[in-house]
CSV table of C-alpha atoms and ligand atoms in Angstrom, one decimal:
chain,number,residue,atom,x,y,z
B,1,MET,CA,116.1,-131.0,-115.5
B,2,GLN,CA,113.6,-129.6,-117.8
B,3,LYS,CA,114.1,-129.1,-121.6
B,4,GLN,CA,111.7,-127.3,-124.0
B,5,HIS,CA,111.8,-126.1,-127.5
B,6,ASN,CA,110.5,-123.2,-129.5
B,7,ILE,CA,109.7,-121.4,-126.3
B,8,SER,CA,108.7,-117.6,-126.0
B,9,LEU,CA,111.2,-115.4,-124.1
B,10,LEU,CA,108.6,-113.0,-123.0
B,11,PRO,CA,108.5,-114.3,-119.4
B,12,HIS,CA,112.4,-114.3,-119.5
B,13,ASN,CA,113.2,-110.6,-120.3
B,14,THR,CA,112.1,-107.6,-118.4
B,15,PHE,CA,112.1,-105.4,-121.6
B,16,GLY,CA,109.0,-107.6,-122.8
B,17,ILE,CA,110.5,-108.4,-126.1
B,18,ASP,CA,108.5,-111.1,-127.8
B,19,VAL,CA,111.0,-113.4,-129.4
B,20,LYS,CA,111.4,-117.1,-129.2
B,21,ALA,CA,114.3,-119.5,-128.3
B,22,HIS,CA,115.1,-122.7,-129.9
B,23,THR,CA,115.8,-124.5,-126.6
B,24,VAL,CA,115.3,-123.5,-123.0
B,25,ILE,CA,116.8,-125.8,-120.4
B,26,LYS,CA,116.1,-125.3,-116.7
B,27,TYR,CA,118.6,-127.1,-114.4
B,28,ALA,CA,118.6,-128.0,-110.8
B,29,ASP,CA,122.1,-127.6,-109.6
B,30,ALA,CA,125.8,-127.4,-110.4
B,31,THR,CA,126.1,-131.0,-110.8
B,32,GLU,CA,123.2,-131.4,-113.2
B,33,LEU,CA,124.8,-128.5,-115.3
B,34,SER,CA,128.2,-130.1,-115.4
B,35,GLU,CA,126.7,-133.4,-116.4
B,36,LEU,CA,124.6,-131.7,-119.2
B,37,ILE,CA,127.7,-130.0,-120.6
B,38,ARG,CA,129.9,-133.0,-120.3
B,39,ASN,CA,127.5,-135.5,-121.8
B,40,THR,CA,125.4,-133.8,-124.4
B,41,ARG,CA,127.1,-130.4,-125.3
B,42,GLU,CA,127.6,-131.8,-128.8
B,43,SER,CA,123.9,-132.2,-129.4
B,44,LEU,CA,122.7,-128.8,-127.9
B,45,SER,CA,121.8,-126.1,-130.2
B,46,LEU,CA,124.5,-123.3,-130.0
B,47,PRO,CA,125.3,-120.7,-128.8
B,48,LEU,CA,124.6,-121.4,-125.0
B,49,LEU,CA,123.5,-118.4,-123.2
B,50,HIS,CA,123.1,-118.5,-119.4
B,51,ILE,CA,120.5,-116.0,-118.1
B,52,GLY,CA,118.8,-115.1,-114.8
B,53,GLN,CA,115.8,-113.1,-114.9
B,54,GLY,CA,116.7,-111.3,-118.1
B,55,SER,CA,116.8,-107.8,-116.5
B,56,ASN,CA,119.8,-106.7,-118.3
B,57,LEU,CA,119.2,-108.1,-121.9
B,58,LEU,CA,117.9,-106.9,-125.1
B,59,PHE,CA,116.9,-109.7,-127.5
B,60,MET,CA,117.5,-108.5,-131.0
B,61,ASN,CA,116.1,-111.5,-132.8
B,62,ASP,CA,114.7,-115.1,-132.1
B,63,PHE,CA,117.5,-116.9,-130.3
B,64,ARG,CA,118.8,-119.9,-132.3
B,65,GLY,CA,120.8,-121.5,-129.5
B,66,THR,CA,120.1,-122.8,-125.9
B,67,ILE,CA,119.0,-120.7,-123.1
B,68,LEU,CA,120.2,-122.1,-119.7
B,69,LEU,CA,118.3,-121.3,-116.5
B,70,ASN,CA,119.5,-122.0,-112.9
B,71,ASN,CA,116.8,-123.2,-110.4
B,72,ASN,CA,119.2,-123.4,-107.5
B,73,THR,CA,118.2,-121.4,-104.4
B,74,GLU,CA,120.3,-123.1,-101.8
B,75,ILE,CA,121.7,-121.1,-98.9
B,76,GLU,CA,124.7,-122.4,-96.9
B,77,VAL,CA,126.6,-120.7,-94.1
B,78,LEU,CA,130.3,-121.6,-94.6
B,79,GLN,CA,131.9,-119.6,-91.8
B,80,GLN,CA,131.0,-117.2,-89.0
B,81,ASP,CA,132.8,-115.2,-86.5
B,82,GLN,CA,131.9,-112.5,-84.0
B,83,HIS,CA,131.6,-109.8,-86.9
B,84,ASN,CA,131.3,-111.5,-90.2
B,85,ILE,CA,129.7,-114.3,-92.0
B,86,LEU,CA,130.4,-116.3,-95.2
B,87,VAL,CA,127.2,-117.4,-97.0
B,88,ARG,CA,127.1,-119.4,-100.2
B,89,VAL,CA,123.8,-118.6,-102.2
B,90,GLY,CA,122.4,-120.6,-105.3
B,91,ALA,CA,122.7,-118.3,-108.4
B,92,GLY,CA,119.1,-118.9,-109.1
B,93,TYR,CA,118.0,-117.0,-105.9
B,94,VAL,CA,116.2,-113.7,-106.6
B,95,MET,CA,118.6,-111.2,-105.2
B,96,ASP,CA,116.1,-109.0,-103.6
B,97,ASP,CA,114.6,-112.1,-101.8
B,98,PHE,CA,118.0,-112.8,-100.7
B,99,ILE,CA,118.5,-109.4,-99.4
B,100,SER,CA,115.2,-109.6,-97.5
B,101,HIS,CA,116.3,-112.9,-96.1
B,102,ALA,CA,119.8,-111.6,-95.0
B,103,ILE,CA,118.2,-108.8,-93.1
B,104,GLU,CA,115.9,-111.0,-91.4
B,105,GLN,CA,119.0,-113.2,-90.3
B,106,GLY,CA,120.9,-110.2,-89.2
B,107,TRP,CA,123.5,-110.5,-92.1
B,108,TYR,CA,124.1,-106.9,-93.3
B,109,GLY,CA,125.7,-104.9,-96.1
B,110,LEU,CA,123.3,-105.4,-99.0
B,111,GLU,CA,120.5,-103.0,-97.9
B,112,ASN,CA,121.2,-100.2,-100.5
B,113,LEU,CA,120.9,-102.9,-103.4
B,114,SER,CA,117.4,-103.5,-102.4
B,115,ASN,CA,114.8,-104.1,-105.2
B,116,ILE,CA,117.3,-104.3,-108.0
B,117,PRO,CA,115.8,-107.0,-110.3
B,118,GLY,CA,117.8,-110.0,-111.2
B,119,GLN,CA,119.2,-113.1,-109.5
B,120,VAL,CA,122.2,-113.8,-107.3
B,121,GLY,CA,124.3,-115.0,-110.2
B,122,ALA,CA,123.8,-111.9,-112.2
B,123,SER,CA,124.7,-109.7,-109.0
B,124,ALA,CA,128.2,-110.9,-109.6
B,125,VAL,CA,128.4,-110.6,-113.3
B,126,GLN,CA,127.0,-107.1,-113.4
B,127,ASN,CA,128.7,-106.0,-110.1
B,128,ILE,CA,125.4,-104.4,-109.4
B,129,GLY,CA,125.6,-101.2,-107.7
B,130,ALA,CA,123.2,-98.6,-106.2
B,131,TYR,CA,123.1,-95.7,-103.6
B,132,GLY,CA,126.9,-95.8,-102.9
B,133,VAL,CA,127.3,-99.6,-102.6
B,134,GLU,CA,128.5,-102.2,-105.1
B,135,VAL,CA,128.0,-105.8,-104.4
B,136,GLY,CA,131.6,-106.7,-105.5
B,137,SER,CA,132.9,-105.3,-102.3
B,138,MET,CA,130.9,-108.1,-100.5
B,139,ILE,CA,131.7,-111.0,-102.8
B,140,HIS,CA,134.1,-113.4,-101.4
B,141,SER,CA,134.2,-115.7,-104.4
B,142,VAL,CA,132.0,-116.9,-107.4
B,143,SER,CA,131.5,-120.6,-108.2
B,144,CYS,CA,131.2,-121.4,-111.9
B,145,ILE,CA,130.8,-124.2,-114.3
B,146,SER,CA,132.6,-124.1,-117.5
B,147,LEU,CA,130.2,-124.1,-120.6
B,148,GLU,CA,132.9,-125.5,-122.7
B,149,ASP,CA,133.7,-128.8,-120.8
B,150,GLY,CA,131.6,-128.9,-117.6
B,151,SER,CA,134.5,-128.5,-115.3
B,152,PRO,CA,134.0,-126.4,-112.1
B,153,LYS,CA,136.0,-123.3,-111.3
B,154,THR,CA,136.0,-120.9,-108.4
B,155,PHE,CA,136.9,-117.2,-109.0
B,156,MET,CA,138.2,-115.6,-105.8
B,157,HIS,CA,137.4,-111.9,-105.1
B,158,ASP,CA,140.6,-110.6,-106.5
B,159,GLU,CA,140.2,-112.6,-109.8
B,160,CYS,CA,136.8,-111.3,-110.3
B,161,CYS,CA,138.4,-107.7,-111.1
B,162,PHE,CA,135.2,-105.9,-110.0
B,163,SER,CA,134.8,-102.2,-110.9
B,164,TYR,CA,132.0,-99.9,-111.8
B,165,ARG,CA,129.4,-102.2,-113.5
B,166,TYR,CA,132.2,-104.6,-114.5
B,167,SER,CA,133.6,-108.1,-113.6
B,168,ILE,CA,135.9,-110.5,-115.3
B,169,PHE,CA,132.7,-112.2,-116.4
B,170,LYS,CA,132.1,-109.4,-118.8
B,171,SER,CA,135.6,-109.4,-120.3
B,172,GLU,CA,136.3,-110.5,-123.9
B,173,GLU,CA,138.3,-113.5,-122.7
B,174,ILE,CA,135.8,-115.0,-120.2
B,175,ARG,CA,132.3,-113.8,-121.4
B,176,GLY,CA,129.9,-116.5,-122.2
B,177,LYS,CA,132.5,-119.3,-121.1
B,178,TYR,CA,131.1,-119.8,-117.6
B,179,ALA,CA,127.8,-120.2,-115.9
B,180,VAL,CA,127.7,-118.7,-112.4
B,181,VAL,CA,126.2,-121.4,-110.0
B,182,ALA,CA,126.7,-119.9,-106.7
B,183,VAL,CA,128.0,-116.6,-105.1
B,184,THR,CA,129.7,-116.4,-101.6
B,185,TYR,CA,129.0,-113.2,-99.9
B,186,SER,CA,131.0,-112.0,-97.1
B,187,LEU,CA,128.5,-110.1,-94.9
B,188,SER,CA,128.7,-108.1,-91.6
B,189,LEU,CA,127.0,-109.2,-88.4
B,190,ASP,CA,127.1,-105.5,-87.3
B,191,PHE,CA,124.8,-103.0,-89.1
B,192,LEU,CA,126.9,-100.2,-90.6
B,193,PRO,CA,124.5,-98.1,-92.7
B,194,HIS,CA,125.6,-96.4,-96.0
B,195,LEU,CA,123.5,-93.1,-95.9
B,196,ASP,CA,125.7,-90.7,-97.9
B,197,TYR,CA,124.3,-91.1,-101.4
B,198,GLY,CA,122.2,-88.1,-102.3
B,199,GLY,CA,118.7,-88.4,-101.2
B,200,ILE,CA,119.0,-91.2,-98.5
B,201,ARG,CA,119.1,-89.1,-95.4
B,202,GLN,CA,116.3,-86.7,-96.7
B,203,ALA,CA,114.1,-89.8,-97.4
B,204,LEU,CA,114.9,-91.3,-93.9
B,205,ALA,CA,113.9,-87.9,-92.3
B,206,ALA,CA,110.8,-87.8,-94.4
B,207,ARG,CA,109.8,-91.1,-92.7
B,208,GLY,CA,110.7,-89.7,-89.3
B,209,VAL,CA,113.8,-91.8,-88.9
B,210,THR,CA,117.1,-90.5,-87.8
B,211,ALA,CA,120.5,-91.6,-89.1
B,212,ASP,CA,121.5,-92.6,-85.6
B,213,ASP,CA,118.7,-95.1,-85.0
B,214,VAL,CA,117.8,-96.4,-88.5
B,215,THR,CA,117.4,-100.2,-88.8
B,216,ALA,CA,118.5,-102.3,-91.8
B,217,GLN,CA,114.8,-103.0,-92.5
B,218,GLU,CA,113.9,-99.3,-92.5
B,219,LEU,CA,116.9,-98.6,-94.6
B,220,ARG,CA,115.8,-101.3,-97.1
B,221,ASP,CA,112.3,-99.8,-97.0
B,222,THR,CA,113.5,-96.3,-97.8
B,223,ILE,CA,115.6,-97.5,-100.7
B,224,ILE,CA,112.7,-99.3,-102.2
B,225,THR,CA,110.6,-96.1,-101.9
B,226,ILE,CA,113.2,-94.0,-103.6
B,227,ARG,CA,113.6,-96.5,-106.4
B,228,GLY,CA,109.9,-96.9,-106.8
B,229,ASN,CA,109.5,-93.1,-107.2
B,230,LYS,CA,112.0,-93.1,-110.1
B,231,LEU,CA,112.2,-96.3,-111.8
B,232,PRO,CA,109.4,-97.9,-113.8
B,233,ASP,CA,108.2,-101.3,-112.7
B,234,PRO,CA,109.0,-103.7,-115.5
B,235,LYS,CA,105.7,-105.6,-115.0
B,236,VAL,CA,103.9,-102.4,-116.0
B,237,LEU,CA,106.4,-100.8,-118.6
B,238,GLY,CA,109.1,-103.1,-120.1
B,239,ASN,CA,112.6,-101.9,-119.3
B,240,ALA,CA,116.0,-103.1,-118.1
B,241,GLY,CA,116.8,-100.5,-115.5
B,242,SER,CA,119.7,-98.3,-116.4
B,243,PHE,CA,120.2,-98.6,-120.2
B,244,PHE,CA,123.5,-96.7,-120.2
B,245,MET,CA,126.5,-96.7,-117.9
B,246,ASN,CA,127.5,-93.4,-116.4
B,247,PRO,CA,130.6,-92.2,-118.4
B,248,ILE,CA,133.9,-91.8,-116.7
B,249,VAL,CA,135.9,-88.9,-118.1
B,250,SER,CA,138.9,-86.9,-117.4
B,251,ARG,CA,138.5,-83.7,-115.3
B,252,GLU,CA,139.9,-81.8,-118.3
B,253,VAL,CA,137.3,-83.1,-120.8
B,254,PHE,CA,134.6,-82.3,-118.1
B,255,GLU,CA,135.8,-78.9,-117.6
B,256,ARG,CA,136.2,-78.2,-121.5
B,257,ASN,CA,133.2,-79.9,-122.9
B,258,VAL,CA,130.6,-79.6,-120.1
B,259,LEU,CA,131.4,-77.1,-117.3
B,260,SER,CA,132.3,-74.3,-119.6
B,261,ALA,CA,128.8,-74.2,-121.0
B,262,TYR,CA,127.0,-75.6,-117.9
B,263,PRO,CA,128.6,-74.4,-114.8
B,264,GLU,CA,125.9,-76.2,-112.8
B,265,ALA,CA,126.6,-79.6,-114.3
B,266,PRO,CA,126.6,-82.4,-111.8
B,267,SER,CA,129.7,-84.7,-111.4
B,268,TYR,CA,131.0,-87.2,-109.0
B,269,PRO,CA,134.7,-87.8,-108.1
B,270,TYR,CA,135.9,-91.1,-109.6
B,271,ASP,CA,139.8,-90.9,-109.0
B,272,SER,CA,142.3,-88.1,-108.8
B,273,GLU,CA,142.1,-87.5,-112.5
B,274,HIS,CA,138.6,-88.5,-113.5
B,275,VAL,CA,135.0,-87.8,-112.8
B,276,LYS,CA,131.8,-89.9,-113.3
B,277,LEU,CA,129.0,-87.9,-115.1
B,278,PRO,CA,125.3,-88.9,-114.7
B,279,ALA,CA,124.3,-90.1,-118.1
B,280,ALA,CA,120.8,-89.1,-117.1
B,281,TRP,CA,121.7,-85.5,-117.0
B,282,LEU,CA,123.4,-85.6,-120.4
B,283,ILE,CA,120.5,-87.3,-122.0
B,284,GLU,CA,118.2,-84.8,-120.4
B,285,GLN,CA,120.2,-81.9,-121.8
B,286,CYS,CA,119.8,-83.4,-125.2
B,287,GLY,CA,116.0,-83.1,-124.9
B,288,TRP,CA,115.3,-86.8,-124.7
B,289,LYS,CA,113.6,-87.0,-121.1
B,290,GLY,CA,110.1,-88.4,-121.5
B,291,LYS,CA,110.4,-88.6,-125.4
B,292,THR,CA,109.6,-91.5,-127.7
B,293,LEU,CA,110.9,-92.8,-131.0
B,294,GLY,CA,108.7,-95.4,-132.4
B,295,LYS,CA,107.7,-98.0,-129.8
B,296,ALA,CA,110.7,-97.0,-127.6
B,297,GLY,CA,110.8,-94.4,-125.1
B,298,VAL,CA,112.9,-92.5,-122.6
B,299,HIS,CA,111.4,-92.7,-119.0
B,300,SER,CA,110.0,-89.4,-117.7
B,301,GLN,CA,111.4,-89.7,-114.2
B,302,GLN,CA,114.8,-91.3,-115.0
B,303,PRO,CA,116.2,-90.7,-118.6
B,304,LEU,CA,118.8,-93.3,-118.2
B,305,VAL,CA,116.1,-95.8,-118.6
B,306,LEU,CA,114.7,-96.7,-122.0
B,307,VAL,CA,111.3,-98.3,-121.9
B,308,ASN,CA,109.3,-100.5,-124.3
B,309,THR,CA,106.1,-98.4,-124.7
B,310,GLY,CA,104.3,-101.5,-126.1
B,311,GLY,CA,105.2,-104.2,-128.7
B,312,ALA,CA,108.6,-102.9,-129.3
B,313,GLU,CA,111.2,-105.1,-130.8
B,314,GLY,CA,114.9,-105.1,-130.1
B,315,SER,CA,115.5,-103.0,-133.1
B,316,ASP,CA,113.2,-100.3,-132.0
B,317,ILE,CA,115.0,-99.9,-128.7
B,318,LYS,CA,118.4,-100.0,-130.5
B,319,ALA,CA,117.2,-97.2,-132.8
B,320,LEU,CA,116.5,-95.1,-129.8
B,321,SER,CA,119.7,-96.0,-128.1
B,322,ASP,CA,121.8,-95.2,-131.2
B,323,THR,CA,120.1,-91.8,-131.6
B,324,ILE,CA,120.7,-90.8,-128.0
B,325,GLN,CA,124.3,-91.9,-128.2
B,326,LYS,CA,124.9,-90.0,-131.2
B,327,ASP,CA,123.1,-86.8,-129.8
B,328,VAL,CA,125.2,-87.0,-126.5
B,329,THR,CA,128.4,-87.3,-128.5
B,330,ASP,CA,127.5,-84.5,-130.9
B,331,ARG,CA,126.6,-82.2,-128.0
B,332,PHE,CA,129.2,-83.0,-125.4
B,333,GLY,CA,132.0,-84.9,-127.3
B,334,ILE,CA,131.4,-87.7,-124.7
B,335,ASP,CA,130.6,-91.2,-125.6
B,336,ILE,CA,128.0,-93.1,-123.5
B,337,TYR,CA,127.8,-96.9,-123.7
B,338,PRO,CA,125.0,-99.4,-123.0
B,339,GLU,CA,125.1,-101.4,-119.9
B,340,VAL,CA,122.5,-103.8,-121.3
B,341,ASN,CA,123.6,-106.6,-123.3
B,342,PHE,CA,122.3,-106.9,-126.9
B,343,ILE,CA,121.7,-110.6,-127.8
B,344,TYR,CA,121.8,-111.3,-131.6
J,7,LIG,N1,119.6,-86.8,-113.3
J,7,LIG,C1,119.0,-85.8,-114.2
J,7,LIG,N2,117.8,-86.0,-114.6
J,7,LIG,C2,117.0,-87.0,-114.1
J,7,LIG,C3,117.5,-88.0,-113.2
J,7,LIG,C4,118.8,-87.8,-112.8
J,7,LIG,O1,119.7,-85.0,-114.5
J,7,LIG,O2,115.7,-87.1,-114.5
J,7,LIG,C5,120.9,-86.8,-112.8
J,7,LIG,C6,121.0,-85.8,-111.4
J,7,LIG,O3,122.1,-85.0,-111.6
J,7,LIG,C7,121.1,-87.0,-110.4
J,7,LIG,C8,121.9,-87.8,-111.2
J,7,LIG,O4,121.4,-87.9,-112.5
J,7,LIG,O5,121.7,-86.4,-109.3
J,7,LIG,C9,122.0,-89.3,-110.6
J,7,LIG,O6,120.6,-89.8,-110.6
J,7,LIG,P1,120.4,-91.2,-109.8
J,7,LIG,O7,120.7,-90.9,-108.4
J,7,LIG,O8,119.0,-91.6,-110.4
J,7,LIG,O9,121.4,-92.2,-110.3
J,7,LIG,P2,122.1,-92.7,-111.7
J,7,LIG,O10,123.4,-92.3,-111.7
J,7,LIG,O11,121.2,-92.2,-112.9
J,7,LIG,C10,122.8,-94.9,-110.9
J,7,LIG,C11,122.7,-96.5,-111.2
J,7,LIG,C12,121.3,-96.9,-111.0
J,7,LIG,C13,121.3,-96.8,-109.5
J,7,LIG,C14,121.3,-95.2,-109.1
J,7,LIG,C15,121.3,-94.9,-107.6
J,7,LIG,C16,124.1,-96.6,-113.2
J,7,LIG,C17,124.2,-96.9,-114.7
J,7,LIG,N3,123.0,-96.6,-112.8
J,7,LIG,O12,121.9,-94.2,-111.7
J,7,LIG,O13,121.3,-98.3,-111.3
J,7,LIG,O14,119.9,-97.2,-109.0
J,7,LIG,O15,122.6,-94.8,-109.5
J,7,LIG,O16,122.4,-95.5,-106.9
J,7,LIG,O17,125.2,-96.6,-112.5
J,7,LIG,C18,120.6,-99.9,-112.7
J,7,LIG,O18,121.6,-100.3,-112.8
J,7,LIG,O19,119.5,-100.6,-113.4
J,7,LIG,C19,120.1,-98.8,-111.8
J,7,LIG,C20,118.9,-98.3,-111.8
């Protein structure tokens, strides 16, 4: 275990916000975390905040508590039959590295999630999703350690309550109470590509690959290219991916507030009564695409992504976020909410 004080969080958040943490602890595995909580919780500066690569966080101030970082990258095959495999992965494994490893091993299902920043632990908390696939559908169970008493607890798939950008780990009741230490994925040994999200088939065709003979590696490479064309690289321009969630509204609200004035407005069916709207489109209609406010900006290729144009503080990003939220509400009567976690 490694414990440090008064540490810059710049390497630990993709937004590039330059704040400090009172304490940062890197632990090796679940046993070490459990012992740390059981034996020394009283002496740690609080609150405890478990983070991965900090790709979905916005630090608003110096953090007065203890940041916990997981170093565990163990992979263990728990079970395998002719078509499926159960693989337990340490929460500290970089998700994209695991996806690459899985494809090499012939474990399929995660290809469309290629190049999403963050670690395996966060994949379960956020229920990361892209290009028509959500990771929750492939999560068998999530192993945790209680941050209150150090005890272990496993949440089975159904207990995780996965839905769009949501899991029980984001709920009022559970949020911040557990550290995810490993995720068990149920992956397929047969490659069944998901190609129906807008743009994938065209991008494959542009590479001279047909849907019938695409390989998992080609699909991964294609997804990486599509993402790379739209999303800014956090190493170059600080950002946390999609800043807002896409709002889910009733068909009635969509027709009355949006379609009546914009007959071409995009929407995706969500259930029989609701549609999901691309927040990127709503933000673009409000004139924010490519615009800046102070040291915060709206990305020019994908307006759902807010960026640090250089030296921004959390409050700069929040000021832009608040203004965009208000403009979208004023124009469309639809509220959009950040997917990024604000840390005070
Ligand atoms: N759009 C615009 N203007 C733009 C860009 C997009 O109007 O400049 C509209 C278009 O109608 C487009 C639609 O937005 O068809 C959807 O755009 P895109 O395919 O880029 O997806 P998204 O809904 O904006 C979501 C995820 C992304 C994920 C993509 C692809 C959320 C909050 N975001 O974005 O996730 O990569 O779909 O599946 O659901 C992330 O979480 O960090 C992330 C990047």
